[in-house]
mmCIF file of N, CA and C in Angstrom:
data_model
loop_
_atom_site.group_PDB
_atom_site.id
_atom_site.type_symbol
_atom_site.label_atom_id
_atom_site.label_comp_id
_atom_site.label_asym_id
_atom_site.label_seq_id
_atom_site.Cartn_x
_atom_site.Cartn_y
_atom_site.Cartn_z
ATOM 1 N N UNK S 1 -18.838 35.525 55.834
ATOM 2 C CA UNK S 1 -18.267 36.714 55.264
ATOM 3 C C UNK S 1 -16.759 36.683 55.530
ATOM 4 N N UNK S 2 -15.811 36.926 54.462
ATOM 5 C CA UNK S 2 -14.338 37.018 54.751
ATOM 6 C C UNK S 2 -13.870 38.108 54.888
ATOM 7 N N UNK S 3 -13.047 38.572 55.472
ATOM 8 C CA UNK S 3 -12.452 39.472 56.095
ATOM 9 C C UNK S 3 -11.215 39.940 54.516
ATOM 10 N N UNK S 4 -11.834 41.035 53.575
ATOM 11 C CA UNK S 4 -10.903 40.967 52.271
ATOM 12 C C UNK S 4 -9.953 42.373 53.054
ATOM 13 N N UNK S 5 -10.012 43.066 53.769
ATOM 14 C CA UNK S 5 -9.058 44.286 54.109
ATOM 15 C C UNK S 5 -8.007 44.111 55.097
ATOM 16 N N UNK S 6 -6.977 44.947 54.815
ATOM 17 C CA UNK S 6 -6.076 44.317 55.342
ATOM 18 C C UNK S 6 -5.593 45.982 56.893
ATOM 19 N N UNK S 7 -6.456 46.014 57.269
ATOM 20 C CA UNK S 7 -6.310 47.387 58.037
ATOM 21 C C UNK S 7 -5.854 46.315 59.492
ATOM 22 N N UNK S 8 -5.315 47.021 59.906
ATOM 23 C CA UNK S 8 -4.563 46.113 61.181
ATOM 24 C C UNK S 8 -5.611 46.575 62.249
ATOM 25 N N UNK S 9 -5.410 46.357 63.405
ATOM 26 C CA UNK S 9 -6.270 46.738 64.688
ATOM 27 C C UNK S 9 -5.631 47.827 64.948
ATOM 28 N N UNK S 10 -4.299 48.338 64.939
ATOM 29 C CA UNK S 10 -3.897 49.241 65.221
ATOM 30 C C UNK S 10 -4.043 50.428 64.485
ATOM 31 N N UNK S 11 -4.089 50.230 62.929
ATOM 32 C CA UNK S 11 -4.641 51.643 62.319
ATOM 33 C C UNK S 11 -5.903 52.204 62.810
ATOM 34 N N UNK S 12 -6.936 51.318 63.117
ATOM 35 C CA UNK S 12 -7.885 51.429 63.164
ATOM 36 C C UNK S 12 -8.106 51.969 64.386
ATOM 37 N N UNK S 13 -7.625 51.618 65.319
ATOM 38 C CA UNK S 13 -7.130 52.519 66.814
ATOM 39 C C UNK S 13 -6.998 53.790 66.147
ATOM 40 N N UNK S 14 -5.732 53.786 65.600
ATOM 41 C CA UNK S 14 -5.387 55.522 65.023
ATOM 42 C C UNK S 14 -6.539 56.151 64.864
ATOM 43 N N UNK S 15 -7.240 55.764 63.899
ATOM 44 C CA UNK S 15 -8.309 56.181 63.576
ATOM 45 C C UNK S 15 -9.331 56.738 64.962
ATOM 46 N N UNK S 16 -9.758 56.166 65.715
ATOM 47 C CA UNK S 16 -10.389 56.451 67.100
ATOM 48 C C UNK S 16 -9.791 57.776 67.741
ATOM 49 N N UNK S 17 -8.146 56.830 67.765
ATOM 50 C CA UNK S 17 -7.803 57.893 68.835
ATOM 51 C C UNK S 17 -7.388 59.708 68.080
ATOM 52 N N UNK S 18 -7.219 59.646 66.638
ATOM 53 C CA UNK S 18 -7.708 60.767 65.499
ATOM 54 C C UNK S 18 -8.662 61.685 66.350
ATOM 55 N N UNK S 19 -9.661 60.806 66.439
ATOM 56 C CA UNK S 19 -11.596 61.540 66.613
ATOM 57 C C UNK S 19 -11.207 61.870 67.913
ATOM 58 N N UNK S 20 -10.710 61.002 69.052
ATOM 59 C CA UNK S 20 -10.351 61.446 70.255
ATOM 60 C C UNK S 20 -10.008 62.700 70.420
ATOM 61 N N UNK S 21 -8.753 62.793 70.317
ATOM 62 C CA UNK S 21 -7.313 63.901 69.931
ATOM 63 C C UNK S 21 -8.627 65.368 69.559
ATOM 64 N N UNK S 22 -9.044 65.041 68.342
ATOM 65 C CA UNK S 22 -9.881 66.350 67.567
ATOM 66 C C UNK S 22 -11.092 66.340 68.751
ATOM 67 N N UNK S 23 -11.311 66.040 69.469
ATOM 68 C CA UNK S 23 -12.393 65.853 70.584
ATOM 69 C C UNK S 23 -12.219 66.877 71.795
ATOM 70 N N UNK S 24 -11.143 66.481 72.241
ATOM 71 C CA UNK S 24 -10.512 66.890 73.261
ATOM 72 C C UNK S 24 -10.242 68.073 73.295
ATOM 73 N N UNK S 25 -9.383 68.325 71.996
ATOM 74 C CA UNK S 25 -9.331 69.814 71.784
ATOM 75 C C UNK S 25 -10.508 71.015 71.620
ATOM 76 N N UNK S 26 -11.262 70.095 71.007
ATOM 77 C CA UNK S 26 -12.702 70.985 70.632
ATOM 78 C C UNK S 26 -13.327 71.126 72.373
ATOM 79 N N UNK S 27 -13.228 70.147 72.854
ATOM 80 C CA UNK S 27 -13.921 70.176 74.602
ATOM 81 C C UNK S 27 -13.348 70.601 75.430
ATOM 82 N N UNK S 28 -11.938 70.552 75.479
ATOM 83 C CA UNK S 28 -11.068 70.642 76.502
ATOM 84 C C UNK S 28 -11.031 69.948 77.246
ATOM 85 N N UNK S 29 -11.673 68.598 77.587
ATOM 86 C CA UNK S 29 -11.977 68.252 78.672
ATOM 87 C C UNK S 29 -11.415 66.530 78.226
ATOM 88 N N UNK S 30 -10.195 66.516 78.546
ATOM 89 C CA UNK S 30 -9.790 65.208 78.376
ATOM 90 C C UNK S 30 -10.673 63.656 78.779
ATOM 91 N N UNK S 31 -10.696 64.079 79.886
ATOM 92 C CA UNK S 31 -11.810 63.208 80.791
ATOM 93 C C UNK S 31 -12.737 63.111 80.220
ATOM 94 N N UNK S 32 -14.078 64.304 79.867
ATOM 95 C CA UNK S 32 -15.178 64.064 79.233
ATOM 96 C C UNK S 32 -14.655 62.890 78.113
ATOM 97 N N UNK S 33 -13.734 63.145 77.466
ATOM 98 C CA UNK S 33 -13.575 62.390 76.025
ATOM 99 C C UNK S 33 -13.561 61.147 75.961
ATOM 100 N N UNK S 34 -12.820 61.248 77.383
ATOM 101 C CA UNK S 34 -12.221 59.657 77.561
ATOM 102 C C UNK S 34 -13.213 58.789 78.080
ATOM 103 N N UNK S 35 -13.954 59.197 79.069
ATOM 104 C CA UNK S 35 -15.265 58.977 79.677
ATOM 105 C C UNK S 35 -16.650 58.206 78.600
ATOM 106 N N UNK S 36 -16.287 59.587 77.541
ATOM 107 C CA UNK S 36 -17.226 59.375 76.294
ATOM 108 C C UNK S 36 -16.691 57.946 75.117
ATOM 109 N N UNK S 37 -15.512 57.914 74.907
ATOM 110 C CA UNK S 37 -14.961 56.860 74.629
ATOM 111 C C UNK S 37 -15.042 55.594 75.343
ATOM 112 N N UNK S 38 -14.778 55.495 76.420
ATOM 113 C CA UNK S 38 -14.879 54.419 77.133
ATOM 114 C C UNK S 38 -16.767 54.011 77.118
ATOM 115 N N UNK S 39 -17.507 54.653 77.349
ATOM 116 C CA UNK S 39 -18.945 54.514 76.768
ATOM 117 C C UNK S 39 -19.220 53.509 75.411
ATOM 118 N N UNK S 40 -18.798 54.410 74.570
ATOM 119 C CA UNK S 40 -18.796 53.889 73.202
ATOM 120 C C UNK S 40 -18.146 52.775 72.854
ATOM 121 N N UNK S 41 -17.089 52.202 73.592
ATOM 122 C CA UNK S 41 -16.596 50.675 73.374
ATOM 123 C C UNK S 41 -17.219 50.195 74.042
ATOM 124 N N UNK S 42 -18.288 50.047 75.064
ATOM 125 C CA UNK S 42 -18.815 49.371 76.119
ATOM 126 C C UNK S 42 -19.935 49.291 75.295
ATOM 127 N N UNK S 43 -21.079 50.666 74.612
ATOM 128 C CA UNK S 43 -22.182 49.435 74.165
ATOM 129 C C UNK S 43 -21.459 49.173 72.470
ATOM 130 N N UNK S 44 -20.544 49.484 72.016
ATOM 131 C CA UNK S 44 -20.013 48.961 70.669
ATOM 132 C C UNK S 44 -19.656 46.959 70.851
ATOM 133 N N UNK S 45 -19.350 47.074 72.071
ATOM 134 C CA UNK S 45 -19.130 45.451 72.538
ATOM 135 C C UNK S 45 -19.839 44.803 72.738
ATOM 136 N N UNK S 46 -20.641 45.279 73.644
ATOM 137 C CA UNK S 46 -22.311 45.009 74.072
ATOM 138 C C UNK S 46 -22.582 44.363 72.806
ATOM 139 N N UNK S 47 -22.891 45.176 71.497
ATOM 140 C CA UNK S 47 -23.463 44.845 70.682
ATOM 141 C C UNK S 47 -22.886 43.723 70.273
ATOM 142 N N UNK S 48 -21.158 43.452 69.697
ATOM 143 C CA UNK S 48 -20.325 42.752 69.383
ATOM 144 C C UNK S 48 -20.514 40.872 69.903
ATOM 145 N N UNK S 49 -21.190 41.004 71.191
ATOM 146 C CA UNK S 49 -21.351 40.384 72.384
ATOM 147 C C UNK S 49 -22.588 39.751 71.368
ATOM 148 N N UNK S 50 -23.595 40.290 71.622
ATOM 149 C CA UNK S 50 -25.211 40.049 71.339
ATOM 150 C C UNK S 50 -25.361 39.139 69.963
ATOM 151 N N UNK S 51 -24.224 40.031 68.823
ATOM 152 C CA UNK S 51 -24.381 39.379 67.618
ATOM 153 C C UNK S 51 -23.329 38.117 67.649
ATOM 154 N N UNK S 52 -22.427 37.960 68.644
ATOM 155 C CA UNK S 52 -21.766 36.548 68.737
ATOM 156 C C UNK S 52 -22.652 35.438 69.243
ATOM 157 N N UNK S 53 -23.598 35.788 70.093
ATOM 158 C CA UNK S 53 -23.836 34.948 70.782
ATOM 159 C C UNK S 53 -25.517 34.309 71.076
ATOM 160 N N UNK S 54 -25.355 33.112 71.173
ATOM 161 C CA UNK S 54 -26.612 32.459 70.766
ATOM 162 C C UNK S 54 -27.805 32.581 72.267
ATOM 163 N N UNK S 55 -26.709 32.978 73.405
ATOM 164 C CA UNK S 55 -28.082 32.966 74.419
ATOM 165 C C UNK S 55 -27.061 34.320 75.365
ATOM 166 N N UNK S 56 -26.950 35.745 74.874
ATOM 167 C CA UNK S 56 -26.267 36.053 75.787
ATOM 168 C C UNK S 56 -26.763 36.807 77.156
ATOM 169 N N UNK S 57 -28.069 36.213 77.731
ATOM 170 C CA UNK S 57 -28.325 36.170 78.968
ATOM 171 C C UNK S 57 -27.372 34.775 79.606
ATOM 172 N N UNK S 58 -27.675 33.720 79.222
ATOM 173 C CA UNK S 58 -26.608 32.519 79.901
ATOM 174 C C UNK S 58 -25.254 33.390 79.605
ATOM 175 N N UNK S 59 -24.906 33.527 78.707
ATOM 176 C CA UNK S 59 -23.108 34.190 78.572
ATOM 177 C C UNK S 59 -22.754 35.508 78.846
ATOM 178 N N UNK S 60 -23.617 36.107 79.842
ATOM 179 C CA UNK S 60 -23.123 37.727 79.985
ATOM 180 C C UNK S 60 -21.961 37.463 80.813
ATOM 181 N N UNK S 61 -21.880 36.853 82.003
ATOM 182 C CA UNK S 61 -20.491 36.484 82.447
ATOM 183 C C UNK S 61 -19.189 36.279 82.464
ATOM 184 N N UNK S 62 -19.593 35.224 80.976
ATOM 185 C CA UNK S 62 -18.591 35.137 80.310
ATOM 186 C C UNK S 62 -17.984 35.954 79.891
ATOM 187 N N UNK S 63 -18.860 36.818 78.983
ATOM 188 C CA UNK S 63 -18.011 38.116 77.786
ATOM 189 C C UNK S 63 -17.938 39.366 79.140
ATOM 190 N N UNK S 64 -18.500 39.444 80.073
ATOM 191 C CA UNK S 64 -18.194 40.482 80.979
ATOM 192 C C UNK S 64 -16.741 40.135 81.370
ATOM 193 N N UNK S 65 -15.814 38.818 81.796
ATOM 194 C CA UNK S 65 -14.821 38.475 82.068
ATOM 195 C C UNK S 65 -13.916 38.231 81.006
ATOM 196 N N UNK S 66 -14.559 37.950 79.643
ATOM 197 C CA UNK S 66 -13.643 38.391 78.579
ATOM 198 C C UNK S 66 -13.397 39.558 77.984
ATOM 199 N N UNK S 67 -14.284 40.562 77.731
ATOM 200 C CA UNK S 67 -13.821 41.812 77.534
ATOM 201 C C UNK S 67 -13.225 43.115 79.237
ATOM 202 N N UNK S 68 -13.340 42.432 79.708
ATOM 203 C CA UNK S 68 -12.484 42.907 80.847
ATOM 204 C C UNK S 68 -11.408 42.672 80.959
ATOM 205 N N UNK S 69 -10.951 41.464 80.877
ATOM 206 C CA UNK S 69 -9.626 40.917 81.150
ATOM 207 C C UNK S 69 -8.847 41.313 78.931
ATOM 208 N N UNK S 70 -9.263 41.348 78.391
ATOM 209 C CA UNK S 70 -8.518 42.182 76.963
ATOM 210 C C UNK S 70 -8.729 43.851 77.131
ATOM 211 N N UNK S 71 -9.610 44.263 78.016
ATOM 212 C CA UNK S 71 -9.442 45.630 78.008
ATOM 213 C C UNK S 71 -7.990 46.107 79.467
ATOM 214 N N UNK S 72 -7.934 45.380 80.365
ATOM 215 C CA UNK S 72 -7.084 45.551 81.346
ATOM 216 C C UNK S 72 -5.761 44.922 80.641
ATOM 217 N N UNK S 73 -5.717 44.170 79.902
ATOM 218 C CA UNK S 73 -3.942 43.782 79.070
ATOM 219 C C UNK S 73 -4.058 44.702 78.809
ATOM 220 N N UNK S 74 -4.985 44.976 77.677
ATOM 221 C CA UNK S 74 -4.425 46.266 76.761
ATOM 222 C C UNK S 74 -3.573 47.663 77.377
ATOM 223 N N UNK S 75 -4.846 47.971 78.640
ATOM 224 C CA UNK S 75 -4.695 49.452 78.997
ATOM 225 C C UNK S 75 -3.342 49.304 80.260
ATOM 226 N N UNK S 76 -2.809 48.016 80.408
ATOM 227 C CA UNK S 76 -1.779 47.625 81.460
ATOM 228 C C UNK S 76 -0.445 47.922 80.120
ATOM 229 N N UNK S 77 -0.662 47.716 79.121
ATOM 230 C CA UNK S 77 0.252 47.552 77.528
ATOM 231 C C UNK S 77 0.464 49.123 77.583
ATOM 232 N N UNK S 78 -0.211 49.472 77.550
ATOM 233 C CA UNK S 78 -0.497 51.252 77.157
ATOM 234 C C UNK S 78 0.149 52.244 78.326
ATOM 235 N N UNK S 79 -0.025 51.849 79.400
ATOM 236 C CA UNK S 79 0.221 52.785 80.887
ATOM 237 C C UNK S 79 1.804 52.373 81.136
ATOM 238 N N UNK S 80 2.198 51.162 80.598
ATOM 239 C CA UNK S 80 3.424 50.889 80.838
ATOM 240 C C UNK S 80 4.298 51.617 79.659
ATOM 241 N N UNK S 81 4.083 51.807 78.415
ATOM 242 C CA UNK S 81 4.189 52.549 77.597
ATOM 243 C C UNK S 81 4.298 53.979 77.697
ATOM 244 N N UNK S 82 3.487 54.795 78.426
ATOM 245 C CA UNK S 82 3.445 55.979 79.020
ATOM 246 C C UNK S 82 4.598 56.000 79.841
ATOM 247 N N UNK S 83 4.497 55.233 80.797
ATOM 248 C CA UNK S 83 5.361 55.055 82.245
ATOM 249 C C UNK S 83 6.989 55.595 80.930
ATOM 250 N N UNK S 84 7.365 54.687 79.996
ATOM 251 C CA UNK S 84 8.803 54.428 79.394
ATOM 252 C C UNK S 84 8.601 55.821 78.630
ATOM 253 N N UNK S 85 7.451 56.354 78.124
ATOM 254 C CA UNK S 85 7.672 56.933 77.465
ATOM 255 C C UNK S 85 6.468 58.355 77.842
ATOM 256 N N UNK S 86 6.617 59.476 78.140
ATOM 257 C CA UNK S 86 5.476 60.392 79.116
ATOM 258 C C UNK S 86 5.037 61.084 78.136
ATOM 259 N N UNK S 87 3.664 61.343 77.523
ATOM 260 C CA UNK S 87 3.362 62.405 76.743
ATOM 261 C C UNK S 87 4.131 64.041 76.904
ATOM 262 N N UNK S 88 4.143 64.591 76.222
ATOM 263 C CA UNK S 88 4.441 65.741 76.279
ATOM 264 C C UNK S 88 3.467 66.586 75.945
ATOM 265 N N UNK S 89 2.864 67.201 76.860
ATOM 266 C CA UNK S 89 1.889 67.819 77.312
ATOM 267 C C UNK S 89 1.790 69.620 76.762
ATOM 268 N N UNK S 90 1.080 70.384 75.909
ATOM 269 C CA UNK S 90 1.196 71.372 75.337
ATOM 270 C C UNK S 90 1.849 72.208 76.161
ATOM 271 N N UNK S 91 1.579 72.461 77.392
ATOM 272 C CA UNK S 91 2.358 73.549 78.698
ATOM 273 C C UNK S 91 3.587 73.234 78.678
ATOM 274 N N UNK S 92 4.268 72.299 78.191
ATOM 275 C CA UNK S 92 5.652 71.094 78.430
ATOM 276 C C UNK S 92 6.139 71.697 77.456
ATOM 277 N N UNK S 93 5.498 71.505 75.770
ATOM 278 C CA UNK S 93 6.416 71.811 75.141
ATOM 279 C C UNK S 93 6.502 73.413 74.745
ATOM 280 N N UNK S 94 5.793 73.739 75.216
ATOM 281 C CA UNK S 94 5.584 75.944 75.471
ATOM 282 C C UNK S 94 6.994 76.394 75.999
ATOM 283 N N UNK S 95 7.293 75.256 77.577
ATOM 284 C CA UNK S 95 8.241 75.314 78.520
ATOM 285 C C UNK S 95 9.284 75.074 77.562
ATOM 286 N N UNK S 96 9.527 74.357 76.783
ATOM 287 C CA UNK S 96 10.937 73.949 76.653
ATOM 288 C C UNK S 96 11.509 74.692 74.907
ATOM 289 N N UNK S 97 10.231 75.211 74.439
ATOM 290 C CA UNK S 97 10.332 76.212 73.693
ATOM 291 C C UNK S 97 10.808 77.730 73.926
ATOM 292 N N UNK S 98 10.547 78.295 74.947
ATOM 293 C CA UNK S 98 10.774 79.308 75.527
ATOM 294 C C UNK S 98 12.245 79.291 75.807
ATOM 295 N N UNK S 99 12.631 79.680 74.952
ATOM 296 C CA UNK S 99 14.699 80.282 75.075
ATOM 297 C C UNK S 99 14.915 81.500 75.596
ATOM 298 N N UNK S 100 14.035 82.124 76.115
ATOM 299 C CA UNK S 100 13.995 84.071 76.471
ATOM 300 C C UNK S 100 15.329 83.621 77.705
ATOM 301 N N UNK S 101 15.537 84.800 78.307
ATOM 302 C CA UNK S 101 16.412 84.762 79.264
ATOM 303 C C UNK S 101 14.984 84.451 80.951
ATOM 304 N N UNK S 102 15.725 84.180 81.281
ATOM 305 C CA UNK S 102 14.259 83.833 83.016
ATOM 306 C C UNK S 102 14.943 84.745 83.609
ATOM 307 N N UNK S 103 13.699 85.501 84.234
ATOM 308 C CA UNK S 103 13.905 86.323 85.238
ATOM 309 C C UNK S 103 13.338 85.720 86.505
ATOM 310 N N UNK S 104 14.201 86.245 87.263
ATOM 311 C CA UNK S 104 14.199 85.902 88.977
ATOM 312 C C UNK S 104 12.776 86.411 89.617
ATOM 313 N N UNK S 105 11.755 86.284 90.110
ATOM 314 C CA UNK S 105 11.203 86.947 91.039
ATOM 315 C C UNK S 105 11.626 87.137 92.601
ATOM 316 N N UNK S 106 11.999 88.019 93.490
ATOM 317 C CA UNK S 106 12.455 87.756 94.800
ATOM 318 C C UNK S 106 12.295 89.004 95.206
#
């Protein structure tokens, strides 16, 4: 089968992290989401794993040390990214919206 679309890995991220984003908000619960995500690439790979491979009891090792070591670049790619660049967090931008005059408490 050939690969006729031309969607990059990264739209397709978008796409995820879309459902994420609308997730989070609906839950509140960042963690749950992320938790729940991180799930869903684990048996989405699993599977990925199973249909590559011709004996993957002999090769669980293997793909356990290959999708570990592409999930730790990645998320080392991403945190360093954060680090240069920090989300701005809804309370953050409330804060820096707020032009009123500040009053002192004392």
């Amino acid at each position: 089968m050939t690969d006729t679309s031309n969607t990059t890995i990264y739209e397709l991220a978008d796409q995820f992290i879309a459902l994420a984003n609308q997730l989070s908000q609906q839950e509140t619960d960042v963690g749950k989401v992320g938790t729940a995500l991180r799930f869903a690439a684990a048996r989405f790979n699993a599977f990925e794993a199973a249909i590559k491979s011709a004996d993957l009891g002999a090769e669980k090792e293997s793909a356990l040390e290959w999708f570990s070591s592409e999930f730790k670049e990645m998320l080392s790619d991403n945190l360093d990214d954060h680090i240069a660049n920090p989300p701005i967090t809804q309370e953050a931008a409330a804060e820096e919206a707020d032009n009123s005059v500040q009053m002192f408490k004392g």
